[in-house]
Amino acid sequence: MAKLGKRTTAAREAFAGKHNVNVTEAVELVKSNAVAKFDETIEVAVCLGVDPRHADQMVRGKVSLPNGTGKSVRVAVFARGDKAEEAQKAGADIVGAEDLMEIVQGGKIDFDRCIATPDMMPIVGRLGKVLGPRNLMPNPKIGTVTMDIKEAVESAKGGEVQFKAEKAGVVHAGIGKASFTAKQLEENLLAFIDAISKAKPAGAKGTYMKKVALSSTMGPGVSVNVASATGN
């Protein structure tokens, strides 16, 4: 068996016996053990009692974290004319129409969020096979197909997180950086869990929120007491 490094050994010892802890303890434990040479992302994974293959059990939405994500988000906007100008003024990194479609079709996806005006959807729709698997396809349900380009761009740049249940019913997201204070991370975590709770689909049966786990990019994870995260 390969010998574990000092950092891995120390982290395992710190997490030993820690299970189903409250939100405050989970945040402090994960944050204090995020000791990589870069600013690690603090990540949350939520296991839901849903089957996203059924339309009435799909969970998706967005939430603006009170303390942002600590991540620089590159935003692409499909728009023409005044709306393209509005996007540029709002701080969009890439703005275009057919030219942007060709760039994406060519395999260059240099952005983290994609927004479009409704009239651009016939063009954007051709990119479904490229943008869809990356969870970048604009969608009116989460405000990325909109005429209010300024608000959409500013929200994306300001710490808005989009979420969508994967095939196994798991939703995950980065909720901040290890350099954040414990209070900032706790506030972000609670805001994210609250958004998941409010996104409960009509078709969900039985226990909706089964498990919540918190981890850092390079560190182990710890399970969080669901009741402490939801306030129930």
PDB file of C-alpha atoms in Angstrom:
ATOM      1  CA  MET A   1       0.000   0.000   0.000  1.00  0.00           C
ATOM      2  CA  ALA A   2       1.295   3.433  -0.910  1.00  0.00           C
ATOM      3  CA  LYS A   3       2.361   5.584   2.017  1.00  0.00           C
ATOM      4  CA  LEU A   4       0.021   8.474   2.711  1.00  0.00           C
ATOM      5  CA  GLY A   5       1.410  11.992   2.729  1.00  0.00           C
ATOM      6  CA  LYS A   6       1.500  14.042   5.923  1.00  0.00           C
ATOM      7  CA  ARG A   7      -1.337  16.311   4.760  1.00  0.00           C
ATOM      8  CA  THR A   8      -3.594  13.382   3.840  1.00  0.00           C
ATOM      9  CA  THR A   9      -2.850  11.602   7.107  1.00  0.00           C
ATOM     10  CA  ALA A  10      -3.555  14.745   9.149  1.00  0.00           C
ATOM     11  CA  ALA A  11      -6.830  15.343   7.297  1.00  0.00           C
ATOM     12  CA  ARG A  12      -7.985  11.773   7.842  1.00  0.00           C
ATOM     13  CA  GLU A  13      -7.202  12.023  11.534  1.00  0.00           C
ATOM     14  CA  ALA A  14      -9.117  15.321  11.796  1.00  0.00           C
ATOM     15  CA  PHE A  15     -12.176  13.829  10.079  1.00  0.00           C
ATOM     16  CA  ALA A  16     -12.048  10.473  11.914  1.00  0.00           C
ATOM     17  CA  GLY A  17     -15.310   9.752  13.716  1.00  0.00           C
ATOM     18  CA  LYS A  18     -16.919  12.929  12.371  1.00  0.00           C
ATOM     19  CA  HIS A  19     -20.251  12.092  10.801  1.00  0.00           C
ATOM     20  CA  ASN A  20     -23.562  13.870  10.502  1.00  0.00           C
ATOM     21  CA  VAL A  21     -22.208  17.024  12.155  1.00  0.00           C
ATOM     22  CA  ASN A  22     -23.994  20.369  12.297  1.00  0.00           C
ATOM     23  CA  VAL A  23     -23.414  23.098   9.712  1.00  0.00           C
ATOM     24  CA  THR A  24     -21.062  25.171  11.866  1.00  0.00           C
ATOM     25  CA  GLU A  25     -18.830  22.222  12.735  1.00  0.00           C
ATOM     26  CA  ALA A  26     -18.794  20.979   9.127  1.00  0.00           C
ATOM     27  CA  VAL A  27     -17.703  24.367   7.792  1.00  0.00           C
ATOM     28  CA  GLU A  28     -14.966  24.794  10.403  1.00  0.00           C
ATOM     29  CA  LEU A  29     -13.695  21.240   9.864  1.00  0.00           C
ATOM     30  CA  VAL A  30     -13.516  21.500   6.064  1.00  0.00           C
ATOM     31  CA  LYS A  31     -12.113  25.038   6.072  1.00  0.00           C
ATOM     32  CA  SER A  32      -9.368  24.275   8.617  1.00  0.00           C
ATOM     33  CA  ASN A  33      -8.199  21.276   6.593  1.00  0.00           C
ATOM     34  CA  ALA A  34      -8.134  23.056   3.222  1.00  0.00           C
ATOM     35  CA  VAL A  35      -4.377  23.584   3.321  1.00  0.00           C
ATOM     36  CA  ALA A  36      -3.366  23.215  -0.337  1.00  0.00           C
ATOM     37  CA  LYS A  37      -1.039  25.795  -1.865  1.00  0.00           C
ATOM     38  CA  PHE A  38      -3.958  27.348  -3.740  1.00  0.00           C
ATOM     39  CA  ASP A  39      -7.265  28.768  -2.511  1.00  0.00           C
ATOM     40  CA  GLU A  40      -9.422  25.643  -2.491  1.00  0.00           C
ATOM     41  CA  THR A  41     -13.087  25.736  -3.429  1.00  0.00           C
ATOM     42  CA  ILE A  42     -15.520  24.640  -0.736  1.00  0.00           C
ATOM     43  CA  GLU A  43     -18.027  22.307  -2.357  1.00  0.00           C
ATOM     44  CA  VAL A  44     -21.396  20.952  -1.316  1.00  0.00           C
ATOM     45  CA  ALA A  45     -23.116  17.825  -2.628  1.00  0.00           C
ATOM     46  CA  VAL A  46     -26.775  17.177  -1.899  1.00  0.00           C
ATOM     47  CA  CYS A  47     -28.317  13.755  -2.482  1.00  0.00           C
ATOM     48  CA  LEU A  48     -32.019  14.076  -3.266  1.00  0.00           C
ATOM     49  CA  GLY A  49     -34.804  11.528  -3.329  1.00  0.00           C
ATOM     50  CA  VAL A  50     -35.701  12.230  -6.943  1.00  0.00           C
ATOM     51  CA  ASP A  51     -35.273  10.581 -10.328  1.00  0.00           C
ATOM     52  CA  PRO A  52     -34.376  13.388 -12.777  1.00  0.00           C
ATOM     53  CA  ARG A  53     -35.242  11.118 -15.702  1.00  0.00           C
ATOM     54  CA  HIS A  54     -38.873  11.989 -14.947  1.00  0.00           C
ATOM     55  CA  ALA A  55     -39.835  15.537 -15.876  1.00  0.00           C
ATOM     56  CA  ASP A  56     -41.905  16.030 -12.706  1.00  0.00           C
ATOM     57  CA  GLN A  57     -38.892  15.149 -10.553  1.00  0.00           C
ATOM     58  CA  MET A  58     -36.298  17.390 -12.164  1.00  0.00           C
ATOM     59  CA  VAL A  59     -34.602  19.803  -9.771  1.00  0.00           C
ATOM     60  CA  ARG A  60     -32.974  22.898 -11.202  1.00  0.00           C
ATOM     61  CA  GLY A  61     -32.705  26.545 -10.344  1.00  0.00           C
ATOM     62  CA  LYS A  62     -30.398  29.339  -9.313  1.00  0.00           C
ATOM     63  CA  VAL A  63     -29.435  31.187  -6.176  1.00  0.00           C
ATOM     64  CA  SER A  64     -27.428  34.323  -5.475  1.00  0.00           C
ATOM     65  CA  LEU A  65     -25.063  33.478  -2.641  1.00  0.00           C
ATOM     66  CA  PRO A  66     -24.892  36.297  -0.069  1.00  0.00           C
ATOM     67  CA  ASN A  67     -21.088  36.337  -0.122  1.00  0.00           C
ATOM     68  CA  GLY A  68     -20.472  35.383  -3.760  1.00  0.00           C
ATOM     69  CA  THR A  69     -18.477  32.373  -4.895  1.00  0.00           C
ATOM     70  CA  GLY A  70     -14.983  33.831  -4.950  1.00  0.00           C
ATOM     71  CA  LYS A  71     -14.735  32.677  -8.538  1.00  0.00           C
ATOM     72  CA  SER A  72     -14.264  34.875 -11.601  1.00  0.00           C
ATOM     73  CA  VAL A  73     -17.079  33.921 -13.989  1.00  0.00           C
ATOM     74  CA  ARG A  74     -16.734  34.386 -17.728  1.00  0.00           C
ATOM     75  CA  VAL A  75     -20.065  35.186 -19.363  1.00  0.00           C
ATOM     76  CA  ALA A  76     -21.051  34.742 -23.015  1.00  0.00           C
ATOM     77  CA  VAL A  77     -24.139  36.458 -24.424  1.00  0.00           C
ATOM     78  CA  PHE A  78     -25.971  35.728 -27.662  1.00  0.00           C
ATOM     79  CA  ALA A  79     -27.535  39.026 -28.712  1.00  0.00           C
ATOM     80  CA  ARG A  80     -27.694  41.611 -31.465  1.00  0.00           C
ATOM     81  CA  GLY A  81     -27.936  45.379 -31.682  1.00  0.00           C
ATOM     82  CA  ASP A  82     -28.903  47.253 -28.527  1.00  0.00           C
ATOM     83  CA  LYS A  83     -28.974  44.069 -26.458  1.00  0.00           C
ATOM     84  CA  ALA A  84     -25.442  43.202 -27.537  1.00  0.00           C
ATOM     85  CA  GLU A  85     -24.346  46.663 -26.478  1.00  0.00           C
ATOM     86  CA  GLU A  86     -26.210  46.252 -23.179  1.00  0.00           C
ATOM     87  CA  ALA A  87     -24.340  42.993 -22.578  1.00  0.00           C
ATOM     88  CA  GLN A  88     -20.976  44.603 -23.215  1.00  0.00           C
ATOM     89  CA  LYS A  89     -21.719  47.497 -20.878  1.00  0.00           C
ATOM     90  CA  ALA A  90     -22.857  45.056 -18.172  1.00  0.00           C
ATOM     91  CA  GLY A  91     -19.490  43.307 -18.316  1.00  0.00           C
ATOM     92  CA  ALA A  92     -20.085  40.272 -20.555  1.00  0.00           C
ATOM     93  CA  ASP A  93     -16.811  38.698 -21.681  1.00  0.00           C
ATOM     94  CA  ILE A  94     -18.018  37.437 -25.064  1.00  0.00           C
ATOM     95  CA  VAL A  95     -20.904  38.830 -27.129  1.00  0.00           C
ATOM     96  CA  GLY A  96     -22.062  37.680 -30.534  1.00  0.00           C
ATOM     97  CA  ALA A  97     -24.645  35.934 -32.705  1.00  0.00           C
ATOM     98  CA  GLU A  98     -23.814  33.701 -35.685  1.00  0.00           C
ATOM     99  CA  ASP A  99     -20.121  34.449 -35.185  1.00  0.00           C
ATOM    100  CA  LEU A 100     -20.291  33.207 -31.590  1.00  0.00           C
ATOM    101  CA  MET A 101     -22.213  30.128 -32.723  1.00  0.00           C
ATOM    102  CA  GLU A 102     -19.401  29.273 -35.133  1.00  0.00           C
ATOM    103  CA  ILE A 103     -16.804  29.691 -32.389  1.00  0.00           C
ATOM    104  CA  VAL A 104     -18.697  27.280 -30.120  1.00  0.00           C
ATOM    105  CA  GLN A 105     -19.264  24.812 -32.947  1.00  0.00           C
ATOM    106  CA  GLY A 106     -15.515  24.914 -33.535  1.00  0.00           C
ATOM    107  CA  GLY A 107     -14.989  23.556 -30.035  1.00  0.00           C
ATOM    108  CA  LYS A 108     -13.912  26.725 -28.252  1.00  0.00           C
ATOM    109  CA  ILE A 109     -15.987  27.247 -25.115  1.00  0.00           C
ATOM    110  CA  ASP A 110     -14.204  29.948 -23.181  1.00  0.00           C
ATOM    111  CA  PHE A 111     -17.018  30.826 -20.767  1.00  0.00           C
ATOM    112  CA  ASP A 112     -18.762  29.593 -17.614  1.00  0.00           C
ATOM    113  CA  ARG A 113     -22.259  30.998 -18.194  1.00  0.00           C
ATOM    114  CA  CYS A 114     -24.268  31.453 -21.374  1.00  0.00           C
ATOM    115  CA  ILE A 115     -27.116  33.961 -21.728  1.00  0.00           C
ATOM    116  CA  ALA A 116     -29.316  34.687 -24.752  1.00  0.00           C
ATOM    117  CA  THR A 117     -32.144  36.945 -25.814  1.00  0.00           C
ATOM    118  CA  PRO A 118     -35.269  35.009 -26.905  1.00  0.00           C
ATOM    119  CA  ASP A 119     -34.772  35.868 -30.595  1.00  0.00           C
ATOM    120  CA  MET A 120     -31.354  34.181 -30.498  1.00  0.00           C
ATOM    121  CA  MET A 121     -32.690  30.775 -29.481  1.00  0.00           C
ATOM    122  CA  PRO A 122     -33.031  29.426 -33.052  1.00  0.00           C
ATOM    123  CA  ILE A 123     -29.257  29.934 -33.316  1.00  0.00           C
ATOM    124  CA  VAL A 124     -28.444  28.769 -29.803  1.00  0.00           C
ATOM    125  CA  GLY A 125     -30.691  25.728 -30.248  1.00  0.00           C
ATOM    126  CA  ARG A 126     -28.236  24.346 -32.801  1.00  0.00           C
ATOM    127  CA  LEU A 127     -25.648  24.177 -30.035  1.00  0.00           C
ATOM    128  CA  GLY A 128     -27.692  21.958 -27.732  1.00  0.00           C
ATOM    129  CA  LYS A 129     -25.418  18.935 -28.105  1.00  0.00           C
ATOM    130  CA  VAL A 130     -22.404  21.068 -27.222  1.00  0.00           C
ATOM    131  CA  LEU A 131     -23.797  23.312 -24.476  1.00  0.00           C
ATOM    132  CA  GLY A 132     -26.306  20.885 -22.949  1.00  0.00           C
ATOM    133  CA  PRO A 133     -23.860  18.330 -21.502  1.00  0.00           C
ATOM    134  CA  ARG A 134     -21.853  21.193 -19.979  1.00  0.00           C
ATOM    135  CA  ASN A 135     -24.972  22.648 -18.320  1.00  0.00           C
ATOM    136  CA  LEU A 136     -24.462  25.848 -20.322  1.00  0.00           C
ATOM    137  CA  MET A 137     -27.627  25.832 -22.428  1.00  0.00           C
ATOM    138  CA  PRO A 138     -29.643  29.031 -21.854  1.00  0.00           C
ATOM    139  CA  ASN A 139     -32.990  28.341 -20.205  1.00  0.00           C
ATOM    140  CA  PRO A 140     -35.854  30.759 -19.475  1.00  0.00           C
ATOM    141  CA  LYS A 141     -36.662  28.883 -16.246  1.00  0.00           C
ATOM    142  CA  ILE A 142     -33.392  29.998 -14.692  1.00  0.00           C
ATOM    143  CA  GLY A 143     -33.280  33.440 -16.266  1.00  0.00           C
ATOM    144  CA  THR A 144     -30.626  32.854 -18.912  1.00  0.00           C
ATOM    145  CA  VAL A 145     -33.051  33.394 -21.788  1.00  0.00           C
ATOM    146  CA  THR A 146     -34.161  36.931 -21.146  1.00  0.00           C
ATOM    147  CA  MET A 147     -34.525  40.458 -22.473  1.00  0.00           C
ATOM    148  CA  ASP A 148     -33.077  41.832 -19.247  1.00  0.00           C
ATOM    149  CA  ILE A 149     -29.505  41.166 -20.293  1.00  0.00           C
ATOM    150  CA  LYS A 150     -28.009  43.655 -17.850  1.00  0.00           C
ATOM    151  CA  GLU A 151     -29.493  41.938 -14.799  1.00  0.00           C
ATOM    152  CA  ALA A 152     -28.598  38.446 -16.071  1.00  0.00           C
ATOM    153  CA  VAL A 153     -24.969  39.368 -16.704  1.00  0.00           C
ATOM    154  CA  GLU A 154     -24.585  41.208 -13.408  1.00  0.00           C
ATOM    155  CA  SER A 155     -26.144  38.294 -11.494  1.00  0.00           C
ATOM    156  CA  ALA A 156     -23.802  35.806 -13.147  1.00  0.00           C
ATOM    157  CA  LYS A 157     -20.813  38.001 -12.348  1.00  0.00           C
ATOM    158  CA  GLY A 158     -22.016  38.671  -8.811  1.00  0.00           C
ATOM    159  CA  GLY A 159     -22.043  35.171  -7.391  1.00  0.00           C
ATOM    160  CA  GLU A 160     -25.180  33.549  -8.747  1.00  0.00           C
ATOM    161  CA  VAL A 161     -24.992  29.753  -8.729  1.00  0.00           C
ATOM    162  CA  GLN A 162     -27.040  27.554 -11.052  1.00  0.00           C
ATOM    163  CA  PHE A 163     -27.852  24.015 -10.006  1.00  0.00           C
ATOM    164  CA  LYS A 164     -29.322  20.949 -11.647  1.00  0.00           C
ATOM    165  CA  ALA A 165     -29.846  17.401 -10.401  1.00  0.00           C
ATOM    166  CA  GLU A 166     -27.659  14.815 -12.117  1.00  0.00           C
ATOM    167  CA  LYS A 167     -28.859  11.345 -13.100  1.00  0.00           C
ATOM    168  CA  ALA A 168     -28.341   9.952  -9.606  1.00  0.00           C
ATOM    169  CA  GLY A 169     -30.315  12.795  -8.049  1.00  0.00           C
ATOM    170  CA  VAL A 170     -27.225  14.609  -6.778  1.00  0.00           C
ATOM    171  CA  VAL A 171     -26.859  18.398  -6.896  1.00  0.00           C
ATOM    172  CA  HIS A 172     -23.424  19.888  -6.315  1.00  0.00           C
ATOM    173  CA  ALA A 173     -21.881  23.352  -6.401  1.00  0.00           C
ATOM    174  CA  GLY A 174     -19.004  25.464  -5.173  1.00  0.00           C
ATOM    175  CA  ILE A 175     -20.187  27.768  -2.383  1.00  0.00           C
ATOM    176  CA  GLY A 176     -17.031  29.766  -1.774  1.00  0.00           C
ATOM    177  CA  LYS A 177     -13.310  29.592  -1.171  1.00  0.00           C
ATOM    178  CA  ALA A 178     -11.231  28.395   1.761  1.00  0.00           C
ATOM    179  CA  SER A 179     -10.118  32.014   2.238  1.00  0.00           C
ATOM    180  CA  PHE A 180     -13.702  32.996   3.119  1.00  0.00           C
ATOM    181  CA  THR A 181     -14.546  33.355   6.795  1.00  0.00           C
ATOM    182  CA  ALA A 182     -16.429  30.485   8.421  1.00  0.00           C
ATOM    183  CA  LYS A 183     -19.450  32.766   8.772  1.00  0.00           C
ATOM    184  CA  GLN A 184     -19.426  33.619   5.053  1.00  0.00           C
ATOM    185  CA  LEU A 185     -19.240  29.954   4.096  1.00  0.00           C
ATOM    186  CA  GLU A 186     -22.000  29.020   6.529  1.00  0.00           C
ATOM    187  CA  GLU A 187     -24.274  31.764   5.149  1.00  0.00           C
ATOM    188  CA  ASN A 188     -23.597  30.622   1.581  1.00  0.00           C
ATOM    189  CA  LEU A 189     -24.227  26.977   2.449  1.00  0.00           C
ATOM    190  CA  LEU A 190     -27.540  27.734   4.142  1.00  0.00           C
ATOM    191  CA  ALA A 191     -28.637  29.921   1.206  1.00  0.00           C
ATOM    192  CA  PHE A 192     -27.827  27.108  -1.235  1.00  0.00           C
ATOM    193  CA  ILE A 193     -29.660  24.461   0.813  1.00  0.00           C
ATOM    194  CA  ASP A 194     -32.659  26.778   1.129  1.00  0.00           C
ATOM    195  CA  ALA A 195     -32.782  27.184  -2.659  1.00  0.00           C
ATOM    196  CA  ILE A 196     -32.671  23.402  -3.107  1.00  0.00           C
ATOM    197  CA  SER A 197     -35.513  23.020  -0.610  1.00  0.00           C
ATOM    198  CA  LYS A 198     -37.650  25.579  -2.431  1.00  0.00           C
ATOM    199  CA  ALA A 199     -36.969  23.837  -5.762  1.00  0.00           C
ATOM    200  CA  LYS A 200     -38.629  20.607  -4.574  1.00  0.00           C
ATOM    201  CA  PRO A 201     -40.554  19.252  -7.586  1.00  0.00           C
ATOM    202  CA  ALA A 202     -44.176  18.170  -7.495  1.00  0.00           C
ATOM    203  CA  GLY A 203     -43.275  14.583  -8.331  1.00  0.00           C
ATOM    204  CA  ALA A 204     -40.852  14.108  -5.428  1.00  0.00           C
ATOM    205  CA  LYS A 205     -41.919  11.285  -3.111  1.00  0.00           C
ATOM    206  CA  GLY A 206     -40.645  10.195   0.292  1.00  0.00           C
ATOM    207  CA  THR A 207     -37.613  11.882   1.823  1.00  0.00           C
ATOM    208  CA  TYR A 208     -36.583  14.777  -0.423  1.00  0.00           C
ATOM    209  CA  MET A 209     -33.203  15.776   1.015  1.00  0.00           C
ATOM    210  CA  LYS A 210     -31.403  12.559   1.942  1.00  0.00           C
ATOM    211  CA  LYS A 211     -27.826  13.628   2.517  1.00  0.00           C
ATOM    212  CA  VAL A 212     -25.647  16.735   2.509  1.00  0.00           C
ATOM    213  CA  ALA A 213     -21.859  16.540   2.310  1.00  0.00           C
ATOM    214  CA  LEU A 214     -19.255  19.288   2.450  1.00  0.00           C
ATOM    215  CA  SER A 215     -15.668  19.106   1.192  1.00  0.00           C
ATOM    216  CA  SER A 216     -12.826  21.149  -0.261  1.00  0.00           C
ATOM    217  CA  THR A 217     -11.122  20.668  -3.622  1.00  0.00           C
ATOM    218  CA  MET A 218      -8.276  18.557  -2.225  1.00  0.00           C
ATOM    219  CA  GLY A 219      -9.706  17.491   1.118  1.00  0.00           C
ATOM    220  CA  PRO A 220     -11.994  14.745   2.392  1.00  0.00           C
ATOM    221  CA  GLY A 221     -15.699  15.297   2.875  1.00  0.00           C
ATOM    222  CA  VAL A 222     -17.944  15.269   5.908  1.00  0.00           C
ATOM    223  CA  SER A 223     -21.669  14.561   6.089  1.00  0.00           C
ATOM    224  CA  VAL A 224     -23.822  17.383   7.413  1.00  0.00           C
ATOM    225  CA  ASN A 225     -26.886  16.906   9.583  1.00  0.00           C
ATOM    226  CA  VAL A 226     -29.757  17.634   7.208  1.00  0.00           C
ATOM    227  CA  ALA A 227     -31.953  19.109   9.942  1.00  0.00           C
ATOM    228  CA  SER A 228     -29.250  21.641  10.883  1.00  0.00           C
ATOM    229  CA  ALA A 229     -28.930  22.650   7.242  1.00  0.00           C
ATOM    230  CA  THR A 230     -32.656  22.983   6.545  1.00  0.00           C
ATOM    231  CA  GLY A 231     -33.763  24.304   9.918  1.00  0.00           C
ATOM    232  CA  ASN A 232     -36.255  21.453  10.286  1.00  0.00           C
TER     233      ASN A 232
END
